Amino acid sequence: KQEVTQIPAALSVPEGENLVLNCSFTDSAIYNLQWFRQDPGKGLTSLLLIQSSQREQTSGRLNASLDKSSGRSTLYIAASQPGDSATYLCAVRAGTGNQFYFGTGTSLTVIP
Amino acid sequence: EPEVTQTPSHQVTQMGQEVILRCVPISNHLYFYWYRQILGQKVEFLVSFYNNEISEKSEIFDDQFSVERPDGSNFTLKIRSTKLEDSAMYFCASSRGTGSGNTIYFGEGSWLTVV
């Protein structure tokens, strides 16, 4: 069964810093990987999707990379802002089936 | 931007009661899902639905759960006899397809509290 881990569990940075969130998964036979943002008590907002054949995806200040062979993905946030404060979840879709396996998330606080 | 909508946003129910959670997926999407998140835990897959039938379900999705697409727009999750451990946030999601380039979109969730 696919296990997804995110490190660190919590991160606090001053505004303007660049930061990296990490996601690791145990089974490298993935179909794709998606990064989400979750605000407290709210739903999941899709940030980036990386297909298994891709190495990275970019959207604005966000860049996600994927290294399937080592079972890792990173989410890079440039020039962080207080509005980036949220929990960031990575989710991996296995090579078979439709379900996503989620990590426990990284809670990010950007201090003004 | 199209979005997945869910109702109710919060429901409190007594143990043993039946609950129906409702979702309106994005209109041109063909695949529908339910996930849940118990407070402080990971988001977990419950079920996926395509072409009016369940395509995949997890071990959590036992006989007390059922899903239905009663009309062309709604997708529902029914919990027949709720237990305390069913208290969680339930997320509906949809996607256009299941190819590797298809993004899955989630709703805002329905908080279910069983007392």
PDB file of C-alpha atoms in Angstrom:
ATOM      1  CA  LYS A   1       0.000   0.000   0.000  1.00  0.00           C
ATOM      2  CA  GLN A   2       1.277   3.458  -0.888  1.00  0.00           C
ATOM      3  CA  GLU A   3       2.455   5.522   2.100  1.00  0.00           C
ATOM      4  CA  VAL A   4       2.931   9.269   1.697  1.00  0.00           C
ATOM      5  CA  THR A   5       4.956  11.313   4.164  1.00  0.00           C
ATOM      6  CA  GLN A   6       5.433  15.049   4.356  1.00  0.00           C
ATOM      7  CA  ILE A   7       8.236  16.796   6.137  1.00  0.00           C
ATOM      8  CA  PRO A   8       8.272  19.098   7.989  1.00  0.00           C
ATOM      9  CA  ALA A   9       4.881  18.830   9.691  1.00  0.00           C
ATOM     10  CA  ALA A  10       4.990  22.552  10.432  1.00  0.00           C
ATOM     11  CA  LEU A  11       7.059  25.437   9.143  1.00  0.00           C
ATOM     12  CA  SER A  12       7.191  29.088  10.112  1.00  0.00           C
ATOM     13  CA  VAL A  13       9.048  31.597   7.940  1.00  0.00           C
ATOM     14  CA  PRO A  14       9.289  35.376   7.657  1.00  0.00           C
ATOM     15  CA  GLU A  15       7.596  37.025   4.703  1.00  0.00           C
ATOM     16  CA  GLY A  16       9.675  37.113   1.551  1.00  0.00           C
ATOM     17  CA  GLU A  17      11.580  33.906   2.157  1.00  0.00           C
ATOM     18  CA  ASN A  18      11.766  31.129  -0.397  1.00  0.00           C
ATOM     19  CA  LEU A  19      10.848  27.745   1.007  1.00  0.00           C
ATOM     20  CA  VAL A  20      10.660  24.068   0.103  1.00  0.00           C
ATOM     21  CA  LEU A  21       8.089  21.533   1.233  1.00  0.00           C
ATOM     22  CA  ASN A  22       8.883  17.856   0.922  1.00  0.00           C
ATOM     23  CA  CYS A  23       6.774  14.842   0.038  1.00  0.00           C
ATOM     24  CA  SER A  24       7.955  11.243  -0.141  1.00  0.00           C
ATOM     25  CA  PHE A  25       6.130   8.115  -1.216  1.00  0.00           C
ATOM     26  CA  THR A  26       6.974   4.459  -0.846  1.00  0.00           C
ATOM     27  CA  ASP A  27       5.883   3.028  -4.203  1.00  0.00           C
ATOM     28  CA  SER A  28       7.476   4.705  -7.218  1.00  0.00           C
ATOM     29  CA  ALA A  29       4.901   3.244  -9.639  1.00  0.00           C
ATOM     30  CA  ILE A  30       2.741   6.354  -9.532  1.00  0.00           C
ATOM     31  CA  TYR A  31       0.420   7.743 -12.170  1.00  0.00           C
ATOM     32  CA  ASN A  32       0.572  11.353 -11.094  1.00  0.00           C
ATOM     33  CA  LEU A  33       1.048  13.570  -8.067  1.00  0.00           C
ATOM     34  CA  GLN A  34      -1.002  16.577  -7.059  1.00  0.00           C
ATOM     35  CA  TRP A  35      -0.251  19.342  -4.563  1.00  0.00           C
ATOM     36  CA  PHE A  36      -3.148  20.923  -2.694  1.00  0.00           C
ATOM     37  CA  ARG A  37      -3.648  23.792  -0.332  1.00  0.00           C
ATOM     38  CA  GLN A  38      -6.076  23.521   2.594  1.00  0.00           C
ATOM     39  CA  ASP A  39      -7.140  26.484   4.694  1.00  0.00           C
ATOM     40  CA  PRO A  40      -8.456  25.706   8.216  1.00  0.00           C
ATOM     41  CA  GLY A  41     -11.851  24.005   8.062  1.00  0.00           C
ATOM     42  CA  LYS A  42     -11.986  24.377   4.304  1.00  0.00           C
ATOM     43  CA  GLY A  43     -11.743  22.237   1.198  1.00  0.00           C
ATOM     44  CA  LEU A  44      -8.740  21.298  -0.886  1.00  0.00           C
ATOM     45  CA  THR A  45      -7.572  23.685  -3.582  1.00  0.00           C
ATOM     46  CA  SER A  46      -5.529  22.125  -6.349  1.00  0.00           C
ATOM     47  CA  LEU A  47      -2.208  23.876  -6.896  1.00  0.00           C
ATOM     48  CA  LEU A  48      -0.221  21.753  -9.321  1.00  0.00           C
ATOM     49  CA  LEU A  49      -0.465  18.383 -11.011  1.00  0.00           C
ATOM     50  CA  ILE A  50       2.632  16.519 -12.166  1.00  0.00           C
ATOM     51  CA  GLN A  51       2.212  13.547 -14.427  1.00  0.00           C
ATOM     52  CA  SER A  52       4.509  10.581 -13.892  1.00  0.00           C
ATOM     53  CA  SER A  53       6.362  11.379 -17.119  1.00  0.00           C
ATOM     54  CA  GLN A  54       7.098  14.952 -16.042  1.00  0.00           C
ATOM     55  CA  ARG A  55       9.897  16.356 -13.883  1.00  0.00           C
ATOM     56  CA  GLU A  56       8.339  19.629 -12.821  1.00  0.00           C
ATOM     57  CA  GLN A  57       5.419  22.007 -13.131  1.00  0.00           C
ATOM     58  CA  THR A  58       5.254  25.719 -12.450  1.00  0.00           C
ATOM     59  CA  SER A  59       2.412  28.064 -11.624  1.00  0.00           C
ATOM     60  CA  GLY A  60       3.263  31.617 -10.642  1.00  0.00           C
ATOM     61  CA  ARG A  61       5.451  31.530  -7.515  1.00  0.00           C
ATOM     62  CA  LEU A  62       5.010  27.775  -7.144  1.00  0.00           C
ATOM     63  CA  ASN A  63       7.218  25.102  -8.635  1.00  0.00           C
ATOM     64  CA  ALA A  64       6.725  21.406  -8.024  1.00  0.00           C
ATOM     65  CA  SER A  65       9.277  18.775  -8.933  1.00  0.00           C
ATOM     66  CA  LEU A  66       9.004  15.018  -9.129  1.00  0.00           C
ATOM     67  CA  ASP A  67      11.688  12.362  -8.844  1.00  0.00           C
ATOM     68  CA  LYS A  68       9.811   9.111  -9.247  1.00  0.00           C
ATOM     69  CA  SER A  69      12.794   6.823  -8.868  1.00  0.00           C
ATOM     70  CA  SER A  70      13.623   8.187  -5.427  1.00  0.00           C
ATOM     71  CA  GLY A  71       9.969   8.564  -4.422  1.00  0.00           C
ATOM     72  CA  ARG A  72      10.129  12.297  -3.804  1.00  0.00           C
ATOM     73  CA  SER A  73       8.414  15.515  -4.746  1.00  0.00           C
ATOM     74  CA  THR A  74       9.108  19.040  -3.602  1.00  0.00           C
ATOM     75  CA  LEU A  75       6.973  22.155  -3.665  1.00  0.00           C
ATOM     76  CA  TYR A  76       9.014  25.344  -3.913  1.00  0.00           C
ATOM     77  CA  ILE A  77       7.317  28.596  -2.935  1.00  0.00           C
ATOM     78  CA  ALA A  78       9.154  31.757  -3.944  1.00  0.00           C
ATOM     79  CA  ALA A  79       8.908  35.064  -2.109  1.00  0.00           C
ATOM     80  CA  SER A  80       6.426  33.803   0.479  1.00  0.00           C
ATOM     81  CA  GLN A  81       3.513  36.008   1.556  1.00  0.00           C
ATOM     82  CA  PRO A  82       1.248  35.907   4.635  1.00  0.00           C
ATOM     83  CA  GLY A  83      -1.574  34.791   2.343  1.00  0.00           C
ATOM     84  CA  ASP A  84       0.396  31.601   1.655  1.00  0.00           C
ATOM     85  CA  SER A  85      -0.255  30.498   5.242  1.00  0.00           C
ATOM     86  CA  ALA A  86      -2.177  27.207   5.012  1.00  0.00           C
ATOM     87  CA  THR A  87      -1.655  23.452   5.123  1.00  0.00           C
ATOM     88  CA  TYR A  88      -0.094  21.997   1.995  1.00  0.00           C
ATOM     89  CA  LEU A  89      -0.953  18.431   1.067  1.00  0.00           C
ATOM     90  CA  CYS A  90       0.587  16.191  -1.500  1.00  0.00           C
ATOM     91  CA  ALA A  91      -1.402  13.319  -2.944  1.00  0.00           C
ATOM     92  CA  VAL A  92      -0.181  10.457  -5.059  1.00  0.00           C
ATOM     93  CA  ARG A  93      -2.269   8.451  -7.462  1.00  0.00           C
ATOM     94  CA  ALA A  94      -1.113   4.873  -7.748  1.00  0.00           C
ATOM     95  CA  GLY A  95      -0.409   3.201 -11.061  1.00  0.00           C
ATOM     96  CA  THR A  96      -3.658   1.275 -10.854  1.00  0.00           C
ATOM     97  CA  GLY A  97      -7.008   2.546  -9.693  1.00  0.00           C
ATOM     98  CA  ASN A  98      -8.340   6.031  -9.229  1.00  0.00           C
ATOM     99  CA  GLN A  99      -7.670   6.749  -5.602  1.00  0.00           C
ATOM    100  CA  PHE A 100      -5.231   9.310  -4.291  1.00  0.00           C
ATOM    101  CA  TYR A 101      -3.092   8.630  -1.236  1.00  0.00           C
ATOM    102  CA  PHE A 102      -2.594  11.755   0.816  1.00  0.00           C
ATOM    103  CA  GLY A 103       0.198  12.858   3.089  1.00  0.00           C
ATOM    104  CA  THR A 104      -0.465  14.397   6.504  1.00  0.00           C
ATOM    105  CA  GLY A 105       0.466  17.827   5.237  1.00  0.00           C
ATOM    106  CA  THR A 106       2.823  20.652   6.116  1.00  0.00           C
ATOM    107  CA  SER A 107       1.294  23.537   8.050  1.00  0.00           C
ATOM    108  CA  LEU A 108       2.921  26.741   6.796  1.00  0.00           C
ATOM    109  CA  THR A 109       2.858  30.056   8.610  1.00  0.00           C
ATOM    110  CA  VAL A 110       4.315  33.102   6.901  1.00  0.00           C
ATOM    111  CA  ILE A 111       5.010  35.858   9.400  1.00  0.00           C
ATOM    112  CA  PRO A 112       4.529  39.451   8.173  1.00  0.00           C
TER     113      PRO A 112
ATOM    114  CA  GLU B   1     -14.192  29.073 -12.425  1.00  0.00           C
ATOM    115  CA  PRO B   2     -16.373  25.942 -12.141  1.00  0.00           C
ATOM    116  CA  GLU B   3     -16.384  24.359  -8.723  1.00  0.00           C
ATOM    117  CA  VAL B   4     -17.662  21.365  -6.818  1.00  0.00           C
ATOM    118  CA  THR B   5     -20.387  22.374  -4.370  1.00  0.00           C
ATOM    119  CA  GLN B   6     -21.427  20.448  -1.276  1.00  0.00           C
ATOM    120  CA  THR B   7     -24.359  20.627   1.122  1.00  0.00           C
ATOM    121  CA  PRO B   8     -24.762  20.791   4.025  1.00  0.00           C
ATOM    122  CA  SER B   9     -21.593  22.500   5.186  1.00  0.00           C
ATOM    123  CA  HIS B  10     -22.148  21.125   8.680  1.00  0.00           C
ATOM    124  CA  GLN B  11     -24.500  18.502  10.067  1.00  0.00           C
ATOM    125  CA  VAL B  12     -24.950  17.184  13.564  1.00  0.00           C
ATOM    126  CA  THR B  13     -26.738  13.861  13.864  1.00  0.00           C
ATOM    127  CA  GLN B  14     -27.490  11.315  16.543  1.00  0.00           C
ATOM    128  CA  MET B  15     -25.794   7.941  16.492  1.00  0.00           C
ATOM    129  CA  GLY B  16     -27.818   5.437  14.509  1.00  0.00           C
ATOM    130  CA  GLN B  17     -29.463   8.026  12.266  1.00  0.00           C
ATOM    131  CA  GLU B  18     -29.186   8.081   8.498  1.00  0.00           C
ATOM    132  CA  VAL B  19     -27.352  10.953   6.843  1.00  0.00           C
ATOM    133  CA  ILE B  20     -27.252  12.046   3.210  1.00  0.00           C
ATOM    134  CA  LEU B  21     -24.476  14.331   2.026  1.00  0.00           C
ATOM    135  CA  ARG B  22     -25.004  16.046  -1.292  1.00  0.00           C
ATOM    136  CA  CYS B  23     -22.612  17.203  -3.969  1.00  0.00           C
ATOM    137  CA  VAL B  24     -22.880  18.901  -7.333  1.00  0.00           C
ATOM    138  CA  PRO B  25     -19.765  17.982  -9.336  1.00  0.00           C
ATOM    139  CA  ILE B  26     -18.338  20.170 -12.085  1.00  0.00           C
ATOM    140  CA  SER B  27     -20.760  19.931 -14.986  1.00  0.00           C
ATOM    141  CA  ASN B  28     -18.586  18.336 -17.700  1.00  0.00           C
ATOM    142  CA  HIS B  29     -16.858  15.923 -15.344  1.00  0.00           C
ATOM    143  CA  LEU B  30     -17.493  12.204 -15.593  1.00  0.00           C
ATOM    144  CA  TYR B  31     -15.753  10.774 -12.524  1.00  0.00           C
ATOM    145  CA  PHE B  32     -16.933  11.453  -8.998  1.00  0.00           C
ATOM    146  CA  TYR B  33     -15.365  10.680  -5.655  1.00  0.00           C
ATOM    147  CA  TRP B  34     -15.911  10.823  -1.925  1.00  0.00           C
ATOM    148  CA  TYR B  35     -13.036  11.243   0.508  1.00  0.00           C
ATOM    149  CA  ARG B  36     -13.095  11.868   4.227  1.00  0.00           C
ATOM    150  CA  GLN B  37     -10.785  13.466   6.752  1.00  0.00           C
ATOM    151  CA  ILE B  38     -11.092  12.637  10.429  1.00  0.00           C
ATOM    152  CA  LEU B  39      -9.860  15.548  12.541  1.00  0.00           C
ATOM    153  CA  GLY B  40      -6.070  15.582  12.659  1.00  0.00           C
ATOM    154  CA  GLN B  41      -5.702  12.653  10.268  1.00  0.00           C
ATOM    155  CA  LYS B  42      -4.975  12.141   6.581  1.00  0.00           C
ATOM    156  CA  VAL B  43      -7.523  12.577   3.837  1.00  0.00           C
ATOM    157  CA  GLU B  44      -8.751   9.066   2.973  1.00  0.00           C
ATOM    158  CA  PHE B  45     -10.371   7.694  -0.155  1.00  0.00           C
ATOM    159  CA  LEU B  46     -13.856   6.221   0.164  1.00  0.00           C
ATOM    160  CA  VAL B  47     -15.236   5.579  -3.304  1.00  0.00           C
ATOM    161  CA  SER B  48     -15.090   6.513  -6.968  1.00  0.00           C
ATOM    162  CA  PHE B  49     -18.089   6.494  -9.309  1.00  0.00           C
ATOM    163  CA  TYR B  50     -18.343   6.448 -13.078  1.00  0.00           C
ATOM    164  CA  ASN B  51     -21.135   5.738 -15.530  1.00  0.00           C
ATOM    165  CA  ASN B  52     -23.638   5.236 -12.729  1.00  0.00           C
ATOM    166  CA  GLU B  53     -21.692   2.622 -10.885  1.00  0.00           C
ATOM    167  CA  ILE B  54     -18.949   2.301  -8.314  1.00  0.00           C
ATOM    168  CA  SER B  55     -15.598   1.894 -10.036  1.00  0.00           C
ATOM    169  CA  GLU B  56     -13.483   1.531  -6.913  1.00  0.00           C
ATOM    170  CA  LYS B  57     -13.976   1.573  -3.157  1.00  0.00           C
ATOM    171  CA  SER B  58     -11.791   1.361  -0.092  1.00  0.00           C
ATOM    172  CA  GLU B  59     -12.161  -0.941   2.893  1.00  0.00           C
ATOM    173  CA  ILE B  60     -13.706   1.982   4.778  1.00  0.00           C
ATOM    174  CA  PHE B  61     -16.650   1.980   2.363  1.00  0.00           C
ATOM    175  CA  ASP B  62     -18.599  -0.859   3.938  1.00  0.00           C
ATOM    176  CA  ASP B  63     -22.289  -1.766   3.775  1.00  0.00           C
ATOM    177  CA  GLN B  64     -23.367   1.267   5.798  1.00  0.00           C
ATOM    178  CA  PHE B  65     -22.257   3.548   2.960  1.00  0.00           C
ATOM    179  CA  SER B  66     -23.867   3.990  -0.434  1.00  0.00           C
ATOM    180  CA  VAL B  67     -23.565   6.462  -3.284  1.00  0.00           C
ATOM    181  CA  GLU B  68     -26.035   7.524  -5.902  1.00  0.00           C
ATOM    182  CA  ARG B  69     -26.410   9.907  -8.790  1.00  0.00           C
ATOM    183  CA  PRO B  70     -30.160  10.496  -8.541  1.00  0.00           C
ATOM    184  CA  ASP B  71     -30.311  12.980 -11.423  1.00  0.00           C
ATOM    185  CA  GLY B  72     -28.029  14.628 -13.956  1.00  0.00           C
ATOM    186  CA  SER B  73     -26.341  16.961 -11.510  1.00  0.00           C
ATOM    187  CA  ASN B  74     -26.296  15.587  -7.955  1.00  0.00           C
ATOM    188  CA  PHE B  75     -24.046  12.958  -6.416  1.00  0.00           C
ATOM    189  CA  THR B  76     -24.889  11.759  -2.919  1.00  0.00           C
ATOM    190  CA  LEU B  77     -23.251   9.818  -0.111  1.00  0.00           C
ATOM    191  CA  LYS B  78     -25.592   8.058   2.278  1.00  0.00           C
ATOM    192  CA  ILE B  79     -24.499   6.746   5.656  1.00  0.00           C
ATOM    193  CA  ARG B  80     -27.223   4.357   6.816  1.00  0.00           C
ATOM    194  CA  SER B  81     -26.677   4.099  10.550  1.00  0.00           C
ATOM    195  CA  THR B  82     -24.116   6.582  11.756  1.00  0.00           C
ATOM    196  CA  LYS B  83     -21.513   5.756  14.386  1.00  0.00           C
ATOM    197  CA  LEU B  84     -19.427   8.088  16.511  1.00  0.00           C
ATOM    198  CA  GLU B  85     -16.354   7.228  14.435  1.00  0.00           C
ATOM    199  CA  ASP B  86     -18.070   8.518  11.279  1.00  0.00           C
ATOM    200  CA  SER B  87     -17.526  12.061  12.565  1.00  0.00           C
ATOM    201  CA  ALA B  88     -15.307  13.648   9.936  1.00  0.00           C
ATOM    202  CA  MET B  89     -15.130  16.130   7.095  1.00  0.00           C
ATOM    203  CA  TYR B  90     -16.464  14.502   3.941  1.00  0.00           C
ATOM    204  CA  PHE B  91     -15.145  15.800   0.638  1.00  0.00           C
ATOM    205  CA  CYS B  92     -16.726  15.305  -2.731  1.00  0.00           C
ATOM    206  CA  ALA B  93     -14.474  15.554  -5.773  1.00  0.00           C
ATOM    207  CA  SER B  94     -14.743  15.236  -9.521  1.00  0.00           C
ATOM    208  CA  SER B  95     -12.510  14.925 -12.564  1.00  0.00           C
ATOM    209  CA  ARG B  96     -13.088  15.007 -16.288  1.00  0.00           C
ATOM    210  CA  GLY B  97     -11.256  11.764 -16.839  1.00  0.00           C
ATOM    211  CA  THR B  98      -8.738   9.471 -15.217  1.00  0.00           C
ATOM    212  CA  GLY B  99      -5.764  10.052 -17.491  1.00  0.00           C
ATOM    213  CA  SER B 100      -2.557  11.146 -15.830  1.00  0.00           C
ATOM    214  CA  GLY B 101      -3.133  14.762 -16.905  1.00  0.00           C
ATOM    215  CA  ASN B 102      -6.550  15.028 -15.268  1.00  0.00           C
ATOM    216  CA  THR B 103      -6.773  17.238 -12.212  1.00  0.00           C
ATOM    217  CA  ILE B 104      -9.148  16.219  -9.438  1.00  0.00           C
ATOM    218  CA  TYR B 105     -11.170  19.079  -7.951  1.00  0.00           C
ATOM    219  CA  PHE B 106     -12.516  19.031  -4.412  1.00  0.00           C
ATOM    220  CA  GLY B 107     -15.481  20.712  -2.793  1.00  0.00           C
ATOM    221  CA  GLU B 108     -15.441  22.688   0.449  1.00  0.00           C
ATOM    222  CA  GLY B 109     -16.503  19.658   2.452  1.00  0.00           C
ATOM    223  CA  SER B 110     -19.343  18.676   4.750  1.00  0.00           C
ATOM    224  CA  TRP B 111     -18.554  18.469   8.442  1.00  0.00           C
ATOM    225  CA  LEU B 112     -20.420  15.555   9.995  1.00  0.00           C
ATOM    226  CA  THR B 113     -20.619  15.354  13.772  1.00  0.00           C
ATOM    227  CA  VAL B 114     -22.184  12.236  15.242  1.00  0.00           C
ATOM    228  CA  VAL B 115     -23.265  12.558  18.879  1.00  0.00           C
TER     229      VAL B 115
END
